[in-house]
Amino acid sequence: MALHVFENDEYRPPVWKSYLYQLQQEAPHPRRVTCTCEVENRPKYYGREYHGMISREEADQLLSVAEGSYLIRESQRQPGTYTLALRFGNQTRNFRLYYDGKHFVGEKRFESIHDLVTDGLITLYIETKAAEYIAKMTINPIYEHVGYTTLNREPTLKKHLPVREDVPDRGPPGEEGGLEERVHTFRGPHWCEYCANFMWGLIAQGVKCADCGLNVHKQCSKMVPNDCKPDLKHVRKVYSCDLTTLVKAHNTKRPMVVDMCIREIESRGLKSEGLYRVSGFSELIEDVKLAFDRDGEKADISVNVYEDINIITGALKLYFRDLPIPVITYDAYPRFIEAAKHTDPDERLEALHEALKLLPPAHCETLRFLMAHLKRVTQNEKENLMNAENLGIVFGPTLMRAPDLDAMTALNDIRYQRQVVESLIKNEDVLF
């Protein structure tokens, strides 16, 4: 995790603790035990690790070759249900296995059985070797000495611990309350900003505060105050910073980038041909980004520094693209897409109105302000040649990103993204 050093005597960079990271490196690796014969009625989502209806004793014998060995079998007691048998700690452990498009034994969903087993072995190994250590992690926290950081957030994934098959009447997991919506998958090694310990696992290793961006273990999150507010001295970037985090830190209604860029564009660029469609020089757009990151609201983006208005429009579009959570959030995205699919104009407006209610206040206010600006852009269409449809093409993928990482889904949604933005522009006075 990258650390920012501040010119402040009170700030002391924490020392990240490596014990749990070392344990994760030592955890057993998955070893698939393949079936050498053809098995009838093998579910299409399982591979050669599926052995059909074999007994626990047979599975135990097959898995005795090494730690981390695994296979899938059909339950003899409950035909039609499946069990993941896994060798750990010199014994075979059995977990009820589910599939709903992804594989799971608890609340975490995995694309492959291999990933599920990898994550399970890490969790079992660490919680076996370091149970006492983990129980004491929240003692001597570093929370008071850590800045609020904002890292890229993927669509919400849910955290779980493995569910044993032999637990009576245990069905598929249900929804939980509390911080579940903040469970986060971190790319690469990350450390908890409360206890300074490594956040273990393959996915959904911890939780991320939706307001201040703090990254912590789920158990450590119970120790963090609920009324968190980012400290401005620790919010050192403007671009790539969570939108809500930025406006709370600066105590503004909208990000200053949005206000300043739109003010500059409206003062001298509304009649510019191809506004927002024409690209400016990428090096100069990067200069604007660095100016905001360095100087904040004191950044100079005037005509004296950037004569080409396309530099400013490019910087504004880049700001929206760089947001870790898009203006139209991952949670609200499906509702906006469904709204765009309505063919009846009144039904579409009603659906958009309901979808807007799902946005956090800072996101909704930013979207409102932007749509009012784009409406004024369309009122100068004769000069700038930009109507609502053209702007929808530009801003659809800029303001919305599909939470499903499937490429085909994202591709199919492009036309609906355009229609969403086009409808918002045309009806901004009614919808907001």
Short mmCIF file of N, CA and C in Angstrom, two decimals, residues 226-400:
data_model
loop_
_atom_site.label_atom_id
_atom_site.label_comp_id
_atom_site.label_asym_id
_atom_site.label_seq_id
_atom_site.Cartn_x
_atom_site.Cartn_y
_atom_site.Cartn_z
N ASN A 226 -18.54 5.50 13.67
CA ASN A 226 -19.51 5.51 12.58
C ASN A 226 -19.62 6.88 11.90
N ASP A 227 -19.29 7.94 12.63
CA ASP A 227 -19.47 9.29 12.09
C ASP A 227 -18.18 9.81 11.46
N CYS A 228 -17.50 8.92 10.72
CA CYS A 228 -16.22 9.29 10.15
C CYS A 228 -16.36 10.43 9.15
N LYS A 229 -15.35 11.23 9.08
CA LYS A 229 -15.28 12.28 8.08
C LYS A 229 -13.82 12.41 7.67
N PRO A 230 -13.54 12.42 6.38
CA PRO A 230 -12.15 12.49 5.95
C PRO A 230 -11.49 13.78 6.39
N ASP A 231 -10.23 13.66 6.81
CA ASP A 231 -9.44 14.81 7.23
C ASP A 231 -8.76 15.38 5.99
N LEU A 232 -8.99 16.65 5.72
CA LEU A 232 -8.49 17.28 4.50
C LEU A 232 -6.98 17.12 4.36
N LYS A 233 -6.27 17.12 5.47
CA LYS A 233 -4.81 17.04 5.37
C LYS A 233 -4.35 15.68 4.84
N HIS A 234 -5.24 14.68 4.91
CA HIS A 234 -4.88 13.36 4.42
C HIS A 234 -5.45 13.07 3.03
N VAL A 235 -6.33 13.92 2.53
CA VAL A 235 -6.87 13.74 1.17
C VAL A 235 -5.99 14.55 0.24
N ARG A 236 -5.00 13.87 -0.32
CA ARG A 236 -3.95 14.58 -1.05
C ARG A 236 -4.16 14.60 -2.56
N LYS A 237 -5.20 13.92 -3.02
CA LYS A 237 -5.46 13.91 -4.46
C LYS A 237 -6.89 14.36 -4.73
N VAL A 238 -7.12 14.87 -5.91
CA VAL A 238 -8.46 15.24 -6.35
C VAL A 238 -8.96 14.21 -7.35
N TYR A 239 -8.16 13.94 -8.36
CA TYR A 239 -8.50 12.89 -9.32
C TYR A 239 -8.32 11.52 -8.64
N SER A 240 -9.14 10.58 -9.03
CA SER A 240 -9.12 9.21 -8.49
C SER A 240 -9.54 9.13 -7.03
N CYS A 241 -9.99 10.23 -6.45
CA CYS A 241 -10.49 10.23 -5.08
C CYS A 241 -11.99 10.01 -5.11
N ASP A 242 -12.48 9.20 -4.20
CA ASP A 242 -13.92 8.96 -4.10
C ASP A 242 -14.68 10.28 -4.03
N LEU A 243 -15.75 10.40 -4.80
CA LEU A 243 -16.48 11.66 -4.92
C LEU A 243 -17.01 12.14 -3.56
N THR A 244 -17.63 11.24 -2.82
CA THR A 244 -18.17 11.61 -1.51
C THR A 244 -17.06 12.02 -0.55
N THR A 245 -15.94 11.28 -0.59
CA THR A 245 -14.79 11.62 0.25
C THR A 245 -14.32 13.04 -0.03
N LEU A 246 -14.22 13.38 -1.31
CA LEU A 246 -13.69 14.70 -1.68
C LEU A 246 -14.60 15.83 -1.22
N VAL A 247 -15.91 15.70 -1.44
CA VAL A 247 -16.80 16.80 -1.07
C VAL A 247 -16.92 16.93 0.45
N LYS A 248 -16.83 15.81 1.16
CA LYS A 248 -16.86 15.90 2.62
C LYS A 248 -15.59 16.55 3.15
N ALA A 249 -14.46 16.19 2.57
CA ALA A 249 -13.19 16.76 3.02
C ALA A 249 -13.14 18.26 2.80
N HIS A 250 -13.70 18.71 1.68
CA HIS A 250 -13.66 20.14 1.35
C HIS A 250 -14.93 20.87 1.77
N ASN A 251 -15.88 20.13 2.32
CA ASN A 251 -17.14 20.72 2.79
C ASN A 251 -17.84 21.49 1.68
N THR A 252 -17.97 20.84 0.52
CA THR A 252 -18.63 21.45 -0.63
C THR A 252 -19.78 20.55 -1.10
N LYS A 253 -20.64 21.08 -1.94
CA LYS A 253 -21.75 20.28 -2.47
C LYS A 253 -21.30 19.38 -3.60
N ARG A 254 -20.30 19.87 -4.36
CA ARG A 254 -19.80 19.14 -5.52
C ARG A 254 -18.27 19.23 -5.55
N PRO A 255 -17.61 18.33 -6.27
CA PRO A 255 -16.15 18.45 -6.42
C PRO A 255 -15.77 19.76 -7.09
N MET A 256 -14.72 20.38 -6.62
CA MET A 256 -14.33 21.68 -7.18
C MET A 256 -13.92 21.55 -8.64
N VAL A 257 -13.46 20.38 -9.05
CA VAL A 257 -13.10 20.17 -10.46
C VAL A 257 -14.32 20.41 -11.35
N VAL A 258 -15.44 19.87 -10.94
CA VAL A 258 -16.67 19.99 -11.73
C VAL A 258 -17.09 21.45 -11.82
N ASP A 259 -17.14 22.12 -10.67
CA ASP A 259 -17.55 23.53 -10.66
C ASP A 259 -16.62 24.41 -11.49
N MET A 260 -15.32 24.24 -11.29
CA MET A 260 -14.36 25.12 -11.95
C MET A 260 -14.30 24.87 -13.45
N CYS A 261 -14.32 23.62 -13.87
CA CYS A 261 -14.26 23.32 -15.31
C CYS A 261 -15.53 23.81 -16.02
N ILE A 262 -16.68 23.54 -15.42
CA ILE A 262 -17.93 23.96 -16.06
C ILE A 262 -18.01 25.49 -16.11
N ARG A 263 -17.57 26.15 -15.07
CA ARG A 263 -17.58 27.62 -15.07
C ARG A 263 -16.69 28.15 -16.19
N GLU A 264 -15.53 27.55 -16.38
CA GLU A 264 -14.60 27.98 -17.43
C GLU A 264 -15.17 27.69 -18.82
N ILE A 265 -15.78 26.53 -18.99
CA ILE A 265 -16.36 26.15 -20.29
C ILE A 265 -17.51 27.08 -20.66
N GLU A 266 -18.36 27.39 -19.70
CA GLU A 266 -19.52 28.24 -19.99
C GLU A 266 -19.13 29.69 -20.21
N SER A 267 -17.99 30.07 -19.69
CA SER A 267 -17.57 31.47 -19.86
C SER A 267 -16.97 31.73 -21.24
N ARG A 268 -16.45 30.66 -21.90
CA ARG A 268 -15.77 30.92 -23.17
C ARG A 268 -15.85 29.79 -24.19
N GLY A 269 -16.68 28.75 -23.91
CA GLY A 269 -16.61 27.63 -24.83
C GLY A 269 -17.91 27.04 -25.31
N LEU A 270 -19.05 27.58 -24.90
CA LEU A 270 -20.32 26.94 -25.23
C LEU A 270 -20.59 26.88 -26.74
N LYS A 271 -19.99 27.77 -27.50
CA LYS A 271 -20.23 27.80 -28.95
C LYS A 271 -19.12 27.10 -29.73
N SER A 272 -18.20 26.47 -29.00
CA SER A 272 -17.07 25.81 -29.66
C SER A 272 -17.53 24.55 -30.39
N GLU A 273 -17.22 24.44 -31.67
CA GLU A 273 -17.68 23.31 -32.48
C GLU A 273 -17.12 21.99 -31.94
N GLY A 274 -18.02 21.01 -31.79
CA GLY A 274 -17.61 19.68 -31.31
C GLY A 274 -17.27 19.66 -29.83
N LEU A 275 -17.84 20.56 -29.06
CA LEU A 275 -17.56 20.64 -27.63
C LEU A 275 -17.81 19.28 -26.96
N TYR A 276 -16.82 18.80 -26.23
CA TYR A 276 -16.80 17.49 -25.55
C TYR A 276 -16.53 16.34 -26.50
N ARG A 277 -16.84 16.51 -27.81
CA ARG A 277 -16.54 15.43 -28.76
C ARG A 277 -15.09 15.52 -29.23
N VAL A 278 -14.61 16.74 -29.45
CA VAL A 278 -13.24 16.96 -29.91
C VAL A 278 -12.28 16.80 -28.72
N SER A 279 -11.21 16.06 -28.94
CA SER A 279 -10.25 15.81 -27.86
C SER A 279 -9.16 16.87 -27.85
N GLY A 280 -8.71 17.20 -26.66
CA GLY A 280 -7.57 18.09 -26.52
C GLY A 280 -6.29 17.27 -26.42
N PHE A 281 -5.14 17.94 -26.38
CA PHE A 281 -3.86 17.25 -26.27
C PHE A 281 -3.78 16.55 -24.91
N SER A 282 -3.48 15.25 -24.94
CA SER A 282 -3.48 14.46 -23.71
C SER A 282 -2.44 14.95 -22.70
N GLU A 283 -1.30 15.45 -23.20
CA GLU A 283 -0.26 15.93 -22.27
C GLU A 283 -0.76 17.13 -21.47
N LEU A 284 -1.51 18.02 -22.16
CA LEU A 284 -2.02 19.22 -21.46
C LEU A 284 -3.18 18.85 -20.54
N ILE A 285 -3.99 17.88 -20.93
CA ILE A 285 -5.06 17.41 -20.04
C ILE A 285 -4.44 16.83 -18.76
N GLU A 286 -3.34 16.11 -18.93
CA GLU A 286 -2.64 15.56 -17.76
C GLU A 286 -2.08 16.69 -16.89
N ASP A 287 -1.67 17.79 -17.52
CA ASP A 287 -1.19 18.95 -16.76
C ASP A 287 -2.30 19.52 -15.88
N VAL A 288 -3.51 19.61 -16.43
CA VAL A 288 -4.65 20.12 -15.65
C VAL A 288 -4.92 19.19 -14.47
N LYS A 289 -4.89 17.90 -14.72
CA LYS A 289 -5.10 16.93 -13.65
C LYS A 289 -4.07 17.13 -12.52
N LEU A 290 -2.81 17.25 -12.91
CA LEU A 290 -1.76 17.44 -11.90
C LEU A 290 -1.94 18.76 -11.16
N ALA A 291 -2.42 19.79 -11.88
CA ALA A 291 -2.65 21.10 -11.24
C ALA A 291 -3.72 20.99 -10.16
N PHE A 292 -4.81 20.27 -10.46
CA PHE A 292 -5.86 20.09 -9.44
C PHE A 292 -5.35 19.25 -8.27
N ASP A 293 -4.61 18.19 -8.57
CA ASP A 293 -4.07 17.36 -7.49
C ASP A 293 -3.12 18.14 -6.60
N ARG A 294 -2.36 19.04 -7.22
CA ARG A 294 -1.36 19.80 -6.47
C ARG A 294 -1.96 21.01 -5.77
N ASP A 295 -2.82 21.76 -6.49
CA ASP A 295 -3.26 23.07 -5.99
C ASP A 295 -4.73 23.12 -5.59
N GLY A 296 -5.49 22.08 -5.91
CA GLY A 296 -6.90 22.07 -5.54
C GLY A 296 -7.66 23.21 -6.20
N GLU A 297 -8.44 23.93 -5.41
CA GLU A 297 -9.27 25.02 -5.95
C GLU A 297 -8.45 26.22 -6.40
N LYS A 298 -7.15 26.23 -6.11
CA LYS A 298 -6.28 27.32 -6.56
C LYS A 298 -5.67 27.04 -7.93
N ALA A 299 -6.00 25.89 -8.52
CA ALA A 299 -5.47 25.55 -9.84
C ALA A 299 -5.90 26.60 -10.86
N ASP A 300 -4.99 26.99 -11.73
CA ASP A 300 -5.27 28.00 -12.75
C ASP A 300 -5.58 27.29 -14.07
N ILE A 301 -6.86 27.33 -14.48
CA ILE A 301 -7.25 26.71 -15.76
C ILE A 301 -7.81 27.77 -16.71
N SER A 302 -7.38 28.98 -16.51
CA SER A 302 -7.90 30.10 -17.30
C SER A 302 -7.36 30.07 -18.73
N VAL A 303 -7.93 30.92 -19.57
CA VAL A 303 -7.52 31.00 -20.97
C VAL A 303 -6.06 31.42 -21.10
N ASN A 304 -5.53 32.10 -20.11
CA ASN A 304 -4.13 32.52 -20.14
C ASN A 304 -3.18 31.32 -20.10
N VAL A 305 -3.64 30.22 -19.48
CA VAL A 305 -2.80 29.02 -19.36
C VAL A 305 -3.20 27.96 -20.38
N TYR A 306 -4.50 27.78 -20.57
CA TYR A 306 -5.00 26.76 -21.50
C TYR A 306 -5.98 27.42 -22.48
N GLU A 307 -5.45 27.86 -23.60
CA GLU A 307 -6.27 28.59 -24.57
C GLU A 307 -7.32 27.68 -25.20
N ASP A 308 -6.97 26.43 -25.47
CA ASP A 308 -7.88 25.48 -26.12
C ASP A 308 -8.91 24.97 -25.11
N ILE A 309 -10.19 25.26 -25.32
CA ILE A 309 -11.23 24.84 -24.38
C ILE A 309 -11.35 23.32 -24.32
N ASN A 310 -10.88 22.62 -25.37
CA ASN A 310 -10.96 21.16 -25.38
C ASN A 310 -10.03 20.53 -24.33
N ILE A 311 -9.05 21.28 -23.87
CA ILE A 311 -8.21 20.81 -22.76
C ILE A 311 -9.05 20.74 -21.47
N ILE A 312 -9.88 21.73 -21.27
CA ILE A 312 -10.71 21.78 -20.06
C ILE A 312 -11.80 20.73 -20.12
N THR A 313 -12.45 20.57 -21.28
CA THR A 313 -13.48 19.53 -21.39
C THR A 313 -12.85 18.15 -21.22
N GLY A 314 -11.66 17.98 -21.75
CA GLY A 314 -10.95 16.70 -21.59
C GLY A 314 -10.61 16.41 -20.15
N ALA A 315 -10.22 17.45 -19.40
CA ALA A 315 -9.88 17.28 -17.99
C ALA A 315 -11.12 16.92 -17.17
N LEU A 316 -12.27 17.50 -17.53
CA LEU A 316 -13.51 17.18 -16.82
C LEU A 316 -13.93 15.73 -17.10
N LYS A 317 -13.85 15.31 -18.36
CA LYS A 317 -14.21 13.93 -18.69
C LYS A 317 -13.25 12.95 -18.00
N LEU A 318 -11.97 13.30 -17.94
CA LEU A 318 -10.99 12.44 -17.28
C LEU A 318 -11.29 12.30 -15.79
N TYR A 319 -11.72 13.41 -15.18
CA TYR A 319 -12.08 13.35 -13.76
C TYR A 319 -13.18 12.31 -13.53
N PHE A 320 -14.22 12.34 -14.35
CA PHE A 320 -15.31 11.39 -14.19
C PHE A 320 -14.86 9.95 -14.47
N ARG A 321 -14.00 9.78 -15.47
CA ARG A 321 -13.52 8.42 -15.80
C ARG A 321 -12.65 7.85 -14.68
N ASP A 322 -11.92 8.73 -14.00
CA ASP A 322 -10.99 8.27 -12.96
C ASP A 322 -11.66 7.97 -11.62
N LEU A 323 -12.94 8.32 -11.48
CA LEU A 323 -13.60 8.08 -10.19
C LEU A 323 -13.62 6.59 -9.87
N PRO A 324 -13.22 6.18 -8.65
CA PRO A 324 -13.27 4.76 -8.29
C PRO A 324 -14.69 4.22 -8.27
N ILE A 325 -15.66 5.07 -7.88
CA ILE A 325 -17.08 4.74 -7.97
C ILE A 325 -17.68 5.73 -8.96
N PRO A 326 -18.24 5.28 -10.07
CA PRO A 326 -18.75 6.22 -11.07
C PRO A 326 -19.83 7.14 -10.51
N VAL A 327 -20.10 8.24 -11.21
CA VAL A 327 -21.16 9.15 -10.77
C VAL A 327 -22.48 8.39 -10.63
N ILE A 328 -22.82 7.59 -11.64
CA ILE A 328 -23.94 6.64 -11.51
C ILE A 328 -23.35 5.36 -10.95
N THR A 329 -23.57 5.13 -9.67
CA THR A 329 -22.84 4.12 -8.92
C THR A 329 -23.13 2.71 -9.41
N TYR A 330 -22.27 1.78 -9.02
CA TYR A 330 -22.45 0.38 -9.38
C TYR A 330 -23.79 -0.15 -8.85
N ASP A 331 -24.15 0.26 -7.64
CA ASP A 331 -25.40 -0.23 -7.05
C ASP A 331 -26.62 0.24 -7.84
N ALA A 332 -26.56 1.47 -8.33
CA ALA A 332 -27.71 2.04 -9.05
C ALA A 332 -27.71 1.69 -10.53
N TYR A 333 -26.60 1.26 -11.05
CA TYR A 333 -26.44 1.03 -12.49
C TYR A 333 -27.55 0.18 -13.10
N PRO A 334 -27.88 -0.99 -12.52
CA PRO A 334 -28.92 -1.83 -13.15
C PRO A 334 -30.27 -1.14 -13.30
N ARG A 335 -30.61 -0.30 -12.31
CA ARG A 335 -31.90 0.39 -12.36
C ARG A 335 -31.92 1.43 -13.49
N PHE A 336 -30.81 2.09 -13.73
CA PHE A 336 -30.73 3.06 -14.82
C PHE A 336 -30.82 2.36 -16.18
N ILE A 337 -30.15 1.22 -16.31
CA ILE A 337 -30.20 0.47 -17.56
C ILE A 337 -31.62 -0.02 -17.82
N GLU A 338 -32.28 -0.53 -16.78
CA GLU A 338 -33.66 -0.99 -16.94
C GLU A 338 -34.58 0.17 -17.33
N ALA A 339 -34.32 1.33 -16.76
CA ALA A 339 -35.13 2.50 -17.10
C ALA A 339 -35.00 2.85 -18.58
N ALA A 340 -33.78 2.74 -19.11
CA ALA A 340 -33.56 3.08 -20.51
C ALA A 340 -34.27 2.12 -21.46
N LYS A 341 -34.56 0.93 -20.99
CA LYS A 341 -35.20 -0.08 -21.84
C LYS A 341 -36.70 0.16 -22.01
N HIS A 342 -37.27 1.05 -21.20
CA HIS A 342 -38.70 1.37 -21.35
C HIS A 342 -38.92 2.12 -22.66
N THR A 343 -39.88 1.68 -23.44
CA THR A 343 -40.18 2.36 -24.70
C THR A 343 -41.17 3.50 -24.52
N ASP A 344 -42.01 3.41 -23.48
CA ASP A 344 -42.96 4.48 -23.20
C ASP A 344 -42.23 5.63 -22.49
N PRO A 345 -42.28 6.85 -23.03
CA PRO A 345 -41.53 7.98 -22.45
C PRO A 345 -41.88 8.25 -20.99
N ASP A 346 -43.17 8.19 -20.64
CA ASP A 346 -43.57 8.47 -19.27
C ASP A 346 -43.05 7.41 -18.32
N GLU A 347 -43.10 6.15 -18.74
CA GLU A 347 -42.59 5.07 -17.90
C GLU A 347 -41.08 5.18 -17.73
N ARG A 348 -40.39 5.61 -18.80
CA ARG A 348 -38.95 5.78 -18.70
C ARG A 348 -38.60 6.89 -17.71
N LEU A 349 -39.32 8.00 -17.78
CA LEU A 349 -39.06 9.10 -16.84
C LEU A 349 -39.30 8.69 -15.40
N GLU A 350 -40.38 7.97 -15.17
CA GLU A 350 -40.69 7.52 -13.82
C GLU A 350 -39.61 6.57 -13.31
N ALA A 351 -39.16 5.67 -14.18
CA ALA A 351 -38.11 4.72 -13.78
C ALA A 351 -36.79 5.44 -13.50
N LEU A 352 -36.46 6.46 -14.30
CA LEU A 352 -35.25 7.24 -14.06
C LEU A 352 -35.34 8.01 -12.75
N HIS A 353 -36.52 8.55 -12.48
CA HIS A 353 -36.74 9.29 -11.24
C HIS A 353 -36.50 8.39 -10.02
N GLU A 354 -36.96 7.14 -10.11
CA GLU A 354 -36.77 6.19 -9.01
C GLU A 354 -35.30 5.79 -8.90
N ALA A 355 -34.65 5.62 -10.05
CA ALA A 355 -33.23 5.24 -10.04
C ALA A 355 -32.36 6.32 -9.41
N LEU A 356 -32.70 7.58 -9.66
CA LEU A 356 -31.93 8.70 -9.10
C LEU A 356 -31.94 8.69 -7.58
N LYS A 357 -33.00 8.16 -7.00
CA LYS A 357 -33.11 8.11 -5.54
C LYS A 357 -32.06 7.18 -4.92
N LEU A 358 -31.49 6.30 -5.74
CA LEU A 358 -30.51 5.35 -5.23
C LEU A 358 -29.11 5.95 -5.14
N LEU A 359 -28.91 7.12 -5.73
CA LEU A 359 -27.57 7.72 -5.74
C LEU A 359 -27.27 8.40 -4.41
N PRO A 360 -26.03 8.32 -3.93
CA PRO A 360 -25.63 9.10 -2.75
C PRO A 360 -25.82 10.59 -3.02
N PRO A 361 -26.05 11.40 -2.00
CA PRO A 361 -26.33 12.83 -2.21
C PRO A 361 -25.29 13.55 -3.07
N ALA A 362 -24.01 13.32 -2.80
CA ALA A 362 -22.97 14.02 -3.56
C ALA A 362 -22.99 13.60 -5.03
N HIS A 363 -23.27 12.34 -5.29
CA HIS A 363 -23.35 11.86 -6.67
C HIS A 363 -24.55 12.47 -7.39
N CYS A 364 -25.69 12.50 -6.72
CA CYS A 364 -26.90 13.04 -7.33
C CYS A 364 -26.76 14.53 -7.62
N GLU A 365 -26.18 15.26 -6.69
CA GLU A 365 -26.00 16.71 -6.89
C GLU A 365 -25.01 16.98 -8.03
N THR A 366 -23.95 16.20 -8.11
CA THR A 366 -22.98 16.36 -9.19
C THR A 366 -23.62 16.06 -10.54
N LEU A 367 -24.43 15.00 -10.59
CA LEU A 367 -25.11 14.63 -11.82
C LEU A 367 -26.11 15.71 -12.23
N ARG A 368 -26.84 16.26 -11.26
CA ARG A 368 -27.80 17.33 -11.54
C ARG A 368 -27.10 18.54 -12.14
N PHE A 369 -26.01 18.94 -11.53
CA PHE A 369 -25.26 20.12 -11.98
C PHE A 369 -24.70 19.90 -13.39
N LEU A 370 -24.19 18.70 -13.64
CA LEU A 370 -23.63 18.40 -14.95
C LEU A 370 -24.72 18.37 -16.03
N MET A 371 -25.86 17.76 -15.71
CA MET A 371 -26.94 17.67 -16.70
C MET A 371 -27.49 19.07 -17.05
N ALA A 372 -27.58 19.95 -16.07
CA ALA A 372 -28.03 21.32 -16.34
C ALA A 372 -27.03 22.02 -17.27
N HIS A 373 -25.75 21.76 -17.04
CA HIS A 373 -24.72 22.33 -17.91
C HIS A 373 -24.84 21.78 -19.33
N LEU A 374 -24.99 20.46 -19.45
CA LEU A 374 -25.09 19.85 -20.78
C LEU A 374 -26.36 20.31 -21.50
N LYS A 375 -27.40 20.60 -20.75
CA LYS A 375 -28.61 21.16 -21.36
C LYS A 375 -28.29 22.52 -22.00
N ARG A 376 -27.48 23.31 -21.32
CA ARG A 376 -27.10 24.61 -21.88
C ARG A 376 -26.19 24.43 -23.10
N VAL A 377 -25.40 23.35 -23.10
CA VAL A 377 -24.59 23.05 -24.29
C VAL A 377 -25.49 22.79 -25.49
N THR A 378 -26.55 22.00 -25.27
CA THR A 378 -27.47 21.67 -26.39
C THR A 378 -28.23 22.90 -26.88
N GLN A 379 -28.39 23.90 -26.04
CA GLN A 379 -29.09 25.12 -26.45
C GLN A 379 -28.25 25.96 -27.41
N ASN A 380 -26.98 25.58 -27.55
CA ASN A 380 -26.08 26.25 -28.50
C ASN A 380 -25.71 25.29 -29.64
N GLU A 381 -26.62 24.37 -29.94
CA GLU A 381 -26.34 23.33 -30.93
C GLU A 381 -26.01 23.89 -32.31
N LYS A 382 -26.63 24.98 -32.69
CA LYS A 382 -26.38 25.54 -34.02
C LYS A 382 -24.91 25.88 -34.21
N GLU A 383 -24.26 26.32 -33.14
CA GLU A 383 -22.84 26.67 -33.24
C GLU A 383 -21.92 25.49 -32.91
N ASN A 384 -22.24 24.75 -31.82
CA ASN A 384 -21.32 23.69 -31.39
C ASN A 384 -21.62 22.32 -31.99
N LEU A 385 -22.78 22.18 -32.65
CA LEU A 385 -23.18 20.93 -33.32
C LEU A 385 -23.32 19.75 -32.35
N MET A 386 -23.60 20.05 -31.09
CA MET A 386 -23.71 18.99 -30.08
C MET A 386 -25.14 18.97 -29.52
N ASN A 387 -25.88 17.91 -29.84
CA ASN A 387 -27.22 17.74 -29.27
C ASN A 387 -27.17 16.70 -28.15
N ALA A 388 -28.31 16.42 -27.56
CA ALA A 388 -28.36 15.51 -26.41
C ALA A 388 -27.89 14.10 -26.79
N GLU A 389 -28.22 13.67 -28.01
CA GLU A 389 -27.79 12.33 -28.43
C GLU A 389 -26.27 12.25 -28.53
N ASN A 390 -25.65 13.27 -29.13
CA ASN A 390 -24.19 13.29 -29.25
C ASN A 390 -23.52 13.30 -27.88
N LEU A 391 -24.06 14.11 -26.98
CA LEU A 391 -23.50 14.18 -25.63
C LEU A 391 -23.70 12.87 -24.87
N GLY A 392 -24.83 12.19 -25.15
CA GLY A 392 -25.07 10.89 -24.54
C GLY A 392 -24.02 9.88 -24.95
N ILE A 393 -23.61 9.93 -26.23
CA ILE A 393 -22.56 9.03 -26.72
C ILE A 393 -21.25 9.29 -25.99
N VAL A 394 -20.94 10.57 -25.75
CA VAL A 394 -19.70 10.95 -25.08
C VAL A 394 -19.73 10.59 -23.60
N PHE A 395 -20.83 10.94 -22.92
CA PHE A 395 -20.86 10.84 -21.46
C PHE A 395 -21.44 9.52 -20.93
N GLY A 396 -22.10 8.72 -21.78
CA GLY A 396 -22.64 7.45 -21.30
C GLY A 396 -21.61 6.60 -20.60
N PRO A 397 -20.56 6.17 -21.30
CA PRO A 397 -19.53 5.35 -20.65
C PRO A 397 -18.64 6.11 -19.68
N THR A 398 -18.72 7.44 -19.71
CA THR A 398 -17.93 8.26 -18.77
C THR A 398 -18.58 8.30 -17.39
N LEU A 399 -19.91 8.35 -17.36
CA LEU A 399 -20.63 8.46 -16.09
C LEU A 399 -21.10 7.11 -15.55
N MET A 400 -21.10 6.08 -16.40
CA MET A 400 -21.62 4.76 -16.01
C MET A 400 -20.61 3.69 -16.39
#
